[in-house]
XYZ file of C-alpha atoms in Angstrom:
511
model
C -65.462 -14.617 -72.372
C -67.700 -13.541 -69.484
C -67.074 -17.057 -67.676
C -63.180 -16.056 -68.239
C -63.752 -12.818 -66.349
C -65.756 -13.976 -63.733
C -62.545 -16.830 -62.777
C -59.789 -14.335 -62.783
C -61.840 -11.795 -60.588
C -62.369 -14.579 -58.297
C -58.502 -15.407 -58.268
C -57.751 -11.315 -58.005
C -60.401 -11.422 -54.943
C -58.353 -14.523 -53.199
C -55.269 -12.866 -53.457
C -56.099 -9.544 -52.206
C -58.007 -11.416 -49.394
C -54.334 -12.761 -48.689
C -52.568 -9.706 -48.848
C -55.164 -8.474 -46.116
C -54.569 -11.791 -43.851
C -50.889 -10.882 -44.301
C -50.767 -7.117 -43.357
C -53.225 -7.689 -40.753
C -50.267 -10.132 -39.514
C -47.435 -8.100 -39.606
C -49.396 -5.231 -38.062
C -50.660 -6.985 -35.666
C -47.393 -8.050 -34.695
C -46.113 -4.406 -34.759
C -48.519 -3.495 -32.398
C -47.491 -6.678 -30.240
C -43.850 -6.148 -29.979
C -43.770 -2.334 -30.359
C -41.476 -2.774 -33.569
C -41.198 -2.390 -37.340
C -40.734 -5.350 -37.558
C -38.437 -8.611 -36.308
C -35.448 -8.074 -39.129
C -33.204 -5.540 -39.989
C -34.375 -5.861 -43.441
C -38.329 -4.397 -42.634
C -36.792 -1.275 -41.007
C -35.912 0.512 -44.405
C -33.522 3.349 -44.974
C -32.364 3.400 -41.744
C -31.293 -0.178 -40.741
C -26.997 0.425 -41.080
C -27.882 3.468 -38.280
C -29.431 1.069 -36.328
C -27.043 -1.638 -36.567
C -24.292 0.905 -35.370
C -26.634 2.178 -32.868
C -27.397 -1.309 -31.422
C -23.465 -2.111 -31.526
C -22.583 0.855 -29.385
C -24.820 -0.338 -26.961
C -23.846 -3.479 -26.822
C -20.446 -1.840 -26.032
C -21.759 0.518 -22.900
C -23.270 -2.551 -21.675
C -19.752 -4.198 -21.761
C -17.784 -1.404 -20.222
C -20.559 -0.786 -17.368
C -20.097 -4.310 -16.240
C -16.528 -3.828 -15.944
C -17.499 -0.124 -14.322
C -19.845 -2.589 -11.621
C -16.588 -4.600 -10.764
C -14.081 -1.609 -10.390
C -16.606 0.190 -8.398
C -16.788 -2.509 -6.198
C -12.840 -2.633 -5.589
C -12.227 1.073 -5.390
C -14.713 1.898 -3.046
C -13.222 -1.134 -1.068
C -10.018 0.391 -1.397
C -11.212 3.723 -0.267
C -13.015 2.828 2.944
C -10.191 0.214 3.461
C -6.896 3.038 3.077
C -8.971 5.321 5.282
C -9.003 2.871 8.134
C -5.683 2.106 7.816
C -4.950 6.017 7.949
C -7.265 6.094 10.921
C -4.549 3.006 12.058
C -1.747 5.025 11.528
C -2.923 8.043 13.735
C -3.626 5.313 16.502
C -0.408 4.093 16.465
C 1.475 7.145 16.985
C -0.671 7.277 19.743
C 0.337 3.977 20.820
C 3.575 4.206 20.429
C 3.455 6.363 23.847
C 7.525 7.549 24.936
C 5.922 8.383 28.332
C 3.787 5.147 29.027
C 6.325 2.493 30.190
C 4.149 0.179 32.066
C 5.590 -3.432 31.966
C 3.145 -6.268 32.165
C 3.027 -9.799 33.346
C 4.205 -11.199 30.276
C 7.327 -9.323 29.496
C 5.601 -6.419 27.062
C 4.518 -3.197 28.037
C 0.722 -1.989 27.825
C 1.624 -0.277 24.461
C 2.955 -2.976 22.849
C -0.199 -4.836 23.376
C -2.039 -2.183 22.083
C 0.172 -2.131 19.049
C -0.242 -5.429 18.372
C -4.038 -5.430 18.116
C -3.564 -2.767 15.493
C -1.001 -4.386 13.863
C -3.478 -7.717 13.438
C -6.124 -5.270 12.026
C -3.795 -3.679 9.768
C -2.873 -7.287 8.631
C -6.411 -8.046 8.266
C -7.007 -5.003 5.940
C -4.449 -5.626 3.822
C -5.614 -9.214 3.009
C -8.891 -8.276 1.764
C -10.195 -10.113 -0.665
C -13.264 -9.467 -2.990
C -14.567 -12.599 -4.991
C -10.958 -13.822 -5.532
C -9.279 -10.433 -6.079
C -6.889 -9.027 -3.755
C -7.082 -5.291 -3.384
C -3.563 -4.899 -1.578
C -1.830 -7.455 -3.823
C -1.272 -5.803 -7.359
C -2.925 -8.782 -9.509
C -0.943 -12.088 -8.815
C -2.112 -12.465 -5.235
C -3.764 -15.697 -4.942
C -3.702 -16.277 -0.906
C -3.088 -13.705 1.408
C -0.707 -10.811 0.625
C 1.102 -10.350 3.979
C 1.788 -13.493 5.612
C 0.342 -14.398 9.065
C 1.957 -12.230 12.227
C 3.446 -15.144 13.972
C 5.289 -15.849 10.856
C 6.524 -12.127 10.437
C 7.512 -12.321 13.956
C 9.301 -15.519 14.375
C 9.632 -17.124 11.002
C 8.143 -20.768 9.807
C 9.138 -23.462 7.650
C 12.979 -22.668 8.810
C 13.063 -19.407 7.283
C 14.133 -16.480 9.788
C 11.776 -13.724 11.097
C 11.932 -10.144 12.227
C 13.119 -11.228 15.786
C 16.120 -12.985 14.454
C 16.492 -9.651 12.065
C 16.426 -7.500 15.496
C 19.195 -10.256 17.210
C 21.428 -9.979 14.237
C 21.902 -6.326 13.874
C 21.971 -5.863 17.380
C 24.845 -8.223 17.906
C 26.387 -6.237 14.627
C 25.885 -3.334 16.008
C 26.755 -3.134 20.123
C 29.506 -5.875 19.123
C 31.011 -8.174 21.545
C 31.707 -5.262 24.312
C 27.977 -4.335 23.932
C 29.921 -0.879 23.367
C 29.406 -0.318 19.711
C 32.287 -1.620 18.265
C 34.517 0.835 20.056
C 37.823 -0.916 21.507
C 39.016 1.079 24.591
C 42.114 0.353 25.750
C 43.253 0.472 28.977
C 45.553 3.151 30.271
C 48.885 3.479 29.903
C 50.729 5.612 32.570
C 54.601 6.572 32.646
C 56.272 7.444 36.168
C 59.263 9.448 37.403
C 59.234 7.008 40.085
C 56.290 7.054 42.160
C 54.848 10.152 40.199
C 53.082 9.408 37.348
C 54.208 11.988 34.281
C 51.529 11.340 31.784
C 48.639 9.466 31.228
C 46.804 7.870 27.763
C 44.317 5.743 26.705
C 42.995 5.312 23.191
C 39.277 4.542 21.738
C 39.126 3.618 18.299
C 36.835 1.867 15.663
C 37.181 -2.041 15.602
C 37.403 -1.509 11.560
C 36.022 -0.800 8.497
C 32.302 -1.181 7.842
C 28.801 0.157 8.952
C 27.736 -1.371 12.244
C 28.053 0.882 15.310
C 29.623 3.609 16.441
C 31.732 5.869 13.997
C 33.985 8.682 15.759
C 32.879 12.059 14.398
C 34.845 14.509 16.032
C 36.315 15.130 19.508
C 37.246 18.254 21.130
C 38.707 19.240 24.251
C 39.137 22.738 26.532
C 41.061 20.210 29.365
C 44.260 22.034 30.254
C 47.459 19.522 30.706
C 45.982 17.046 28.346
C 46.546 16.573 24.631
C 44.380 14.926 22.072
C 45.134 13.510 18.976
C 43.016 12.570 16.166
C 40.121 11.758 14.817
C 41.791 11.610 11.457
C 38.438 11.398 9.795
C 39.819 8.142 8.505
C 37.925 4.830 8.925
C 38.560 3.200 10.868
C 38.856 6.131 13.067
C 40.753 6.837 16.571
C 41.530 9.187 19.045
C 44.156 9.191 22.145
C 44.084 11.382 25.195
C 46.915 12.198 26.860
C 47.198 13.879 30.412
C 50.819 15.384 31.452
C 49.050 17.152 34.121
C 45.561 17.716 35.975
C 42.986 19.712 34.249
C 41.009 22.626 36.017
C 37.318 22.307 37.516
C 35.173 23.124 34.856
C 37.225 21.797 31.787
C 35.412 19.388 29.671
C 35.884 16.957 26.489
C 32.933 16.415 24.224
C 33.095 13.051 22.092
C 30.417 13.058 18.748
C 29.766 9.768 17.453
C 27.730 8.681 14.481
C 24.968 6.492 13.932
C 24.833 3.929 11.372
C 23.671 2.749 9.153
C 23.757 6.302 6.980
C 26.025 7.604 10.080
C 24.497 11.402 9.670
C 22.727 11.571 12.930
C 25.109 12.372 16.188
C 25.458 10.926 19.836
C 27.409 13.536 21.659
C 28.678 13.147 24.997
C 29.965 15.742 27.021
C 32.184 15.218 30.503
C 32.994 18.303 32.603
C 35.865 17.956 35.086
C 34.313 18.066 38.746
C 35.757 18.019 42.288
C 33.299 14.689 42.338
C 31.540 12.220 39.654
C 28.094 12.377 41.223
C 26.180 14.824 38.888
C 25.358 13.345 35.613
C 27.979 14.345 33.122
C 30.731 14.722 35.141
C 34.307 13.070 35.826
C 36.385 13.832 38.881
C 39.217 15.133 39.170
C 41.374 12.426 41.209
C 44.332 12.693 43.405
C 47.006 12.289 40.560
C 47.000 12.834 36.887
C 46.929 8.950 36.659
C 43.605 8.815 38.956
C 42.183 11.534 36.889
C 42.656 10.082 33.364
C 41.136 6.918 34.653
C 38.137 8.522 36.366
C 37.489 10.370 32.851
C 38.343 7.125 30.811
C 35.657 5.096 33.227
C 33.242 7.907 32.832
C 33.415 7.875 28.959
C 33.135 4.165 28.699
C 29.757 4.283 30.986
C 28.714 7.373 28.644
C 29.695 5.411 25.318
C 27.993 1.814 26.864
C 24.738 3.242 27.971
C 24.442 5.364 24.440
C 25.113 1.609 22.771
C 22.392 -0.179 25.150
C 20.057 2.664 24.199
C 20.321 5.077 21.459
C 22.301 2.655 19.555
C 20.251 0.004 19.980
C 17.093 1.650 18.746
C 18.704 2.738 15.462
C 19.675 -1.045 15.411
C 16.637 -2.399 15.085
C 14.923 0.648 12.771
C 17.764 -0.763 10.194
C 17.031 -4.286 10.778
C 13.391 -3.876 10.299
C 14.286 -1.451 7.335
C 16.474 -4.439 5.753
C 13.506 -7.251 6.896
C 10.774 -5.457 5.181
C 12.324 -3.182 2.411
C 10.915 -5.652 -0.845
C 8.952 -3.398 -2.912
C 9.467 -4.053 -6.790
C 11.526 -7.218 -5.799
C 14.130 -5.600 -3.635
C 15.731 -8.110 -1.707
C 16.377 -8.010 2.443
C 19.574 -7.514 3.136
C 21.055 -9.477 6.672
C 24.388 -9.316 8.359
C 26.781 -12.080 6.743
C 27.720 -13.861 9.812
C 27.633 -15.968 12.274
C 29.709 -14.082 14.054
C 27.610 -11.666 13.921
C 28.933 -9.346 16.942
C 32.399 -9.102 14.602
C 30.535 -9.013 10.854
C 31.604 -6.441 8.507
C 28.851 -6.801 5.726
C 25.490 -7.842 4.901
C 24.547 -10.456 2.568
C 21.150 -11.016 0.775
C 18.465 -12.347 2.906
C 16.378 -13.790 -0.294
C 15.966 -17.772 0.198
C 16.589 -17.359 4.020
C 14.253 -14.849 5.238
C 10.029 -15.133 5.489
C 8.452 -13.245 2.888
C 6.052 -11.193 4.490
C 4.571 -10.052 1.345
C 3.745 -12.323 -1.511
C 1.591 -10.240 -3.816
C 2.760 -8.860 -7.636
C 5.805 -7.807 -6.424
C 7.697 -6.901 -9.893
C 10.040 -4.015 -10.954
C 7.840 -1.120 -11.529
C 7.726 2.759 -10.910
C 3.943 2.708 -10.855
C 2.409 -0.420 -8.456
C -1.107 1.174 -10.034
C -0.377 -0.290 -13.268
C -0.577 -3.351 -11.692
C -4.909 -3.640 -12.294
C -6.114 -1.781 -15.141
C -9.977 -1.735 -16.351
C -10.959 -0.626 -19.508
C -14.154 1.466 -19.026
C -14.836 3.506 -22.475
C -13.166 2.679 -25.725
C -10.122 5.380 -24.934
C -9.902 5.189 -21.530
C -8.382 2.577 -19.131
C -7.686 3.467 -15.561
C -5.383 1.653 -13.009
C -6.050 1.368 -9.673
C -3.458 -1.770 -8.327
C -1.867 -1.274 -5.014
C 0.659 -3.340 -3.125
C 0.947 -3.592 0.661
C 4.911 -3.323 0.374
C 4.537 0.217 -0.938
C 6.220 2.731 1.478
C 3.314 4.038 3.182
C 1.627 0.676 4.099
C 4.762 -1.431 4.434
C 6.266 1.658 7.245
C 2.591 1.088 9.053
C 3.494 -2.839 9.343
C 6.911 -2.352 9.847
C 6.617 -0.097 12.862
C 4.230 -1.951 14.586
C 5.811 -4.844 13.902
C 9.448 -3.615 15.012
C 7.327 -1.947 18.668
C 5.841 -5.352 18.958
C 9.312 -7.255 18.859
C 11.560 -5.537 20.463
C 12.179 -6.805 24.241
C 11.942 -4.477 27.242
C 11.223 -7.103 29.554
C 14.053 -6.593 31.336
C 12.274 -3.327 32.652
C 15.325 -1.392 34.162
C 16.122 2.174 33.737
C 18.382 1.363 30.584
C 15.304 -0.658 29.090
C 12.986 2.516 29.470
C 15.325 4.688 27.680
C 15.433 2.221 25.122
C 12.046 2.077 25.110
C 11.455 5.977 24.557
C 14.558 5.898 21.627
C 12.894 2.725 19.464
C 9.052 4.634 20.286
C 9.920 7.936 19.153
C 12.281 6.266 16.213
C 9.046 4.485 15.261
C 6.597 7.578 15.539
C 9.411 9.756 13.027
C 8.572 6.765 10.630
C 5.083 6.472 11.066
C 4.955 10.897 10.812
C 8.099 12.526 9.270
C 8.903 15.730 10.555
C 7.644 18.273 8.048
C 5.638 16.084 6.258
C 2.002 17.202 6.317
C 0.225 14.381 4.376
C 0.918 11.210 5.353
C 1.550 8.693 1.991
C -1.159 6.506 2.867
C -3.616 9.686 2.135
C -1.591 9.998 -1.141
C -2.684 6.558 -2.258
C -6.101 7.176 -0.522
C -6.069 10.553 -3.343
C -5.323 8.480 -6.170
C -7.643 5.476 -5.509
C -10.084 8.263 -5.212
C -9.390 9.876 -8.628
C -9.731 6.946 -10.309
C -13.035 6.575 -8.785
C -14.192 9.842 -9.572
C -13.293 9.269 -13.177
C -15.132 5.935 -13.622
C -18.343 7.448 -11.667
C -18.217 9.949 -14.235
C -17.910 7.503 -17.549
C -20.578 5.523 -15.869
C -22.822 8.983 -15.667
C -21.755 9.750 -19.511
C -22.156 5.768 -20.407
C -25.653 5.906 -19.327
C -26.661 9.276 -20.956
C -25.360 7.897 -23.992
C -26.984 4.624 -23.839
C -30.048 6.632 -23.241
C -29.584 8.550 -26.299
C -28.664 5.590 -28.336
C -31.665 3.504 -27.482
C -34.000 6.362 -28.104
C -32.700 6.819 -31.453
C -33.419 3.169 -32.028
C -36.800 3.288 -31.030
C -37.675 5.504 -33.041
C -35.946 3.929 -35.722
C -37.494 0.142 -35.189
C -41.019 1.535 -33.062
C -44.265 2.259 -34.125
C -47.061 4.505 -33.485
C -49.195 2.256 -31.496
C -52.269 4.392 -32.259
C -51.552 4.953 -35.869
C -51.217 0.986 -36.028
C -54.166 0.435 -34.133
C -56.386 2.577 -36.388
C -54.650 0.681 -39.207
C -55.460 -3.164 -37.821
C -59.250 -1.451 -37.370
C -59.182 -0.176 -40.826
C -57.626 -3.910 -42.532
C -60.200 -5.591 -40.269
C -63.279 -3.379 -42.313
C -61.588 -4.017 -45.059
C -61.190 -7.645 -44.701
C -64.995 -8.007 -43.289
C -65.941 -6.262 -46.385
C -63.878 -7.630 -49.275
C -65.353 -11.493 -47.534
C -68.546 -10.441 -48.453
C -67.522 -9.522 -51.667
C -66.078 -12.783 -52.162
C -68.974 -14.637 -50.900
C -71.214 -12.864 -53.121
C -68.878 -13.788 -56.409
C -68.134 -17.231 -55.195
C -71.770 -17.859 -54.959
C -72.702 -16.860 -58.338
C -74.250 -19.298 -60.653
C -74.735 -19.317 -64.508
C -78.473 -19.087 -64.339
C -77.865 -16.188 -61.805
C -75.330 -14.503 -64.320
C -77.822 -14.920 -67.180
């Protein structure tokens, strides 16, 4: 019985010796790591809160790498729309209708300066961050807006923006270089050697958009009758003179402007004892003399507004046609050769250089094009296209400036030159427009970055929150453990002793 006794308290002793080791163990691996323990399991009551807890972490972690990236490209974006904003104010500049200083090489000092910020604008608009490019939606895996030589003067035998300019401008002046006006010569009737009347007739050369359209004509000329316009298309109008007008009559002559044909040339002739002032026609010797001094004067008038005025408008269409391909719009050219007599435009897809070959699909929103989810309900979108109005007008009228050719540098060339300038500064700054739409993107862009700064701030607060929680759920008291490992180590020391004393117990010493 006593021997019995003696056995199992040694086996009791062993264990609890064990248990010790054990705890002393786990504690002292509590006090190592700073944790409950290394399972789920040893946390207790609390463990599915922690598992949640450590999941929505996991989560902010997640969205704040995607946060890191989209940072990255909107600030990008914002430093790189206010430069080109900062482009657009310097080419206004540039685009000077008083500074017509030709150079060496057949351009004018501004168009040199327009093409440096046209190459810089280029440049911006192909940036590229780790593979992404910011002005290409998402497809973009090269270059957005194709190379300026290319733009210019096409490659790889598709057509350019020069060959755009040639092509309207032959539409448009027409074979006369008079805007498709035919003027016919005049017709006089005698009563022998005294001319009785006197006509000649300028009409439209037919039905279509290029050109000149005749608007209206009116007349205060005494002894000479006009007929028409009609308001029909195409459109004429005679004049007739049965006798000589009076010094200080005049005709005025409104003709419209393709391609929408709402904006009005007018010309205005006085009659005049001579033709030397501007604006004048003189009154000849005979009815005859006079209706050909007037019909000489008008055909100068109508040729100079074609060379000029006419031409401008010319190539603002053609470059509107070469670079109008937002949301896959195609360029529209003039269906011809010949082009001086075309009636029509054709589509310019398969023919024509695409200057821009980024996402370029049907939408209403090009910032749908890159979207980054940052918190589980909220995905922003931030893709922008360099074909979208604002940027594509910056290229375009730099691009247009750059082309056109005043190297002839005459009078008629200047005034040219001031026309396609101040054409290209209404584009670049519409009158009564405050905000230009580059700044509108510029807003948006920076929106969107305001709201992902802010997730990131709530992301991190929450994260903070989150990870405190499980702290406290999986930590320990470091000082409560380390009084604990002190007290199992007493323990331990003590209970071995104990042990040694029993294990060393014989019968003789029991008896």
């Amino acid at each position: 019985m006593t021997f019995s006794t003696i056995t199992t308290s040694r086996s009791y002793i062993t264990q609890q010796l064990g248990d010790l080791s054990s705890l002393l163990s786990e504690k002292t691996t509590q006090l190592a790591t700073g944790k409950v323990g290394t399972t789920y399991g040893e946390i207790g009551d609390n463990r599915l809160l922690d598992i949640q807890l450590t999941q929505k972490v996991s989560l902010i972690e997640s969205y704040q790498e995607t946060i890191t990236i989209s940072n990255l490209h909107l600030e990008t974006l914002s430093m790189s729309l206010e430069r080109l904003e900062s482009l657009r104010q310097d080419s206004k500049s540039a685009l000077d209708t008083n500074d017509f200083v030709m150079q060496d090489d057949g351009q004018t000092q501004t168009q040199t300066r327009a093409e440096l910020l046209l190459t810089e604008a280029r440049n911006i608009l192909n940036t590229e961050i780790a593979g992404y490019y910011i002005f290409g939606g998402t497809d973009a895996i090269t270059d957005p807006v194709a190379a300026l030589d290319a733009i210019m003067d096409g490659a790889g035998g598709l057509d350019g923006l020069r060959t755009y300019l040639s092509e309207y401008q032959e539409a448009n002046l027409g074979a006369s270089d008079n805007g498709r006006l035919t003027i016919s010569p005049l017709t006089t009737n005698f009563a022998g050697l005294v001319p009785t009347d006197s006509t000649f007739t300028i009409a439209e050369d037919g039905a279509h958009d290029f050109g000149f359209d005749i608007s209206s004509v009116t007349s205060t000329l005494t002894n000479a009758a006009l007929t028409g316009p009609l308001g029909a298309d195409p459109d004429s109008f005679d004049v007739q003179f049965t006798g000589q007008p009076n010094l200080g009559d005049s005709i005025t002559v409104e003709l419209t402007l393709p391609p929408a044909h709402t904006e009005t040339v007018t010309i205005e002739l006085t009659a005049a004892s001579t033709s030397e002032v501007e604006g004048t026609f003189a009154i000849g010797a005979d009815l005859e003399e006079t209706a050909q001094n007037l019909l000489t004067a008008l055909t100068a008038e109508i040729e100079h507004h074609a060379q000029t005025t006419l031409r401008a408008v010319s190539d603002e269409w053609a470059s509107d046609e070469f670079f109008a391909t937002f949301s896959g719009e195609e360029p529209l050219r003039v269906d011809g050769p010949p082009f001086d007599s075309a009636t029509a435009q054709i589509s310019g897809a398969g023919s024509t250089v695409e200057w821009y070959t980024g996402r370029n699909t049907a939408t209403t929103d090009p910032r749908s094009d890159k979207n980054a989810v940052v918190d589980s309900n909220l995905t922003v979108s931030y893709g922008v296209r360099a074909n979208e109005t604002p940027l594509k007008e910056l290229v375009q009228s730099l691009a247009t400036f750059v082309a056109a050719d005043f190297s002839g540098g005459t009078q008629t060339d200047e005034e040219y030159y001031n026309e396609l300038s101040a054409n290209l500064r209404s584009i670049l700054q519409p009158v009564g427009i405050d905000q230009s739409g580059i700044v509108d993107i510029a807003t948006d862009i920076a929106i969107t970055h305001r709201t992902v700064s802010l997730t990131s701030d709530r992301h991190v607060q929450m994260k903070s929150t989150y990870e405190g929680t499980i702290a406290e759920i999986e930590g320990i008291d470091q000082n409560q453990v380390a009084a604990e490992i002190l007290q199992l180590q007493y323990n331990i020391e003590v209970s071995y002793r104990a042990t040694s004393i029993v294990f060393n117990l014989s019968l003789s010493d029991y008896l």
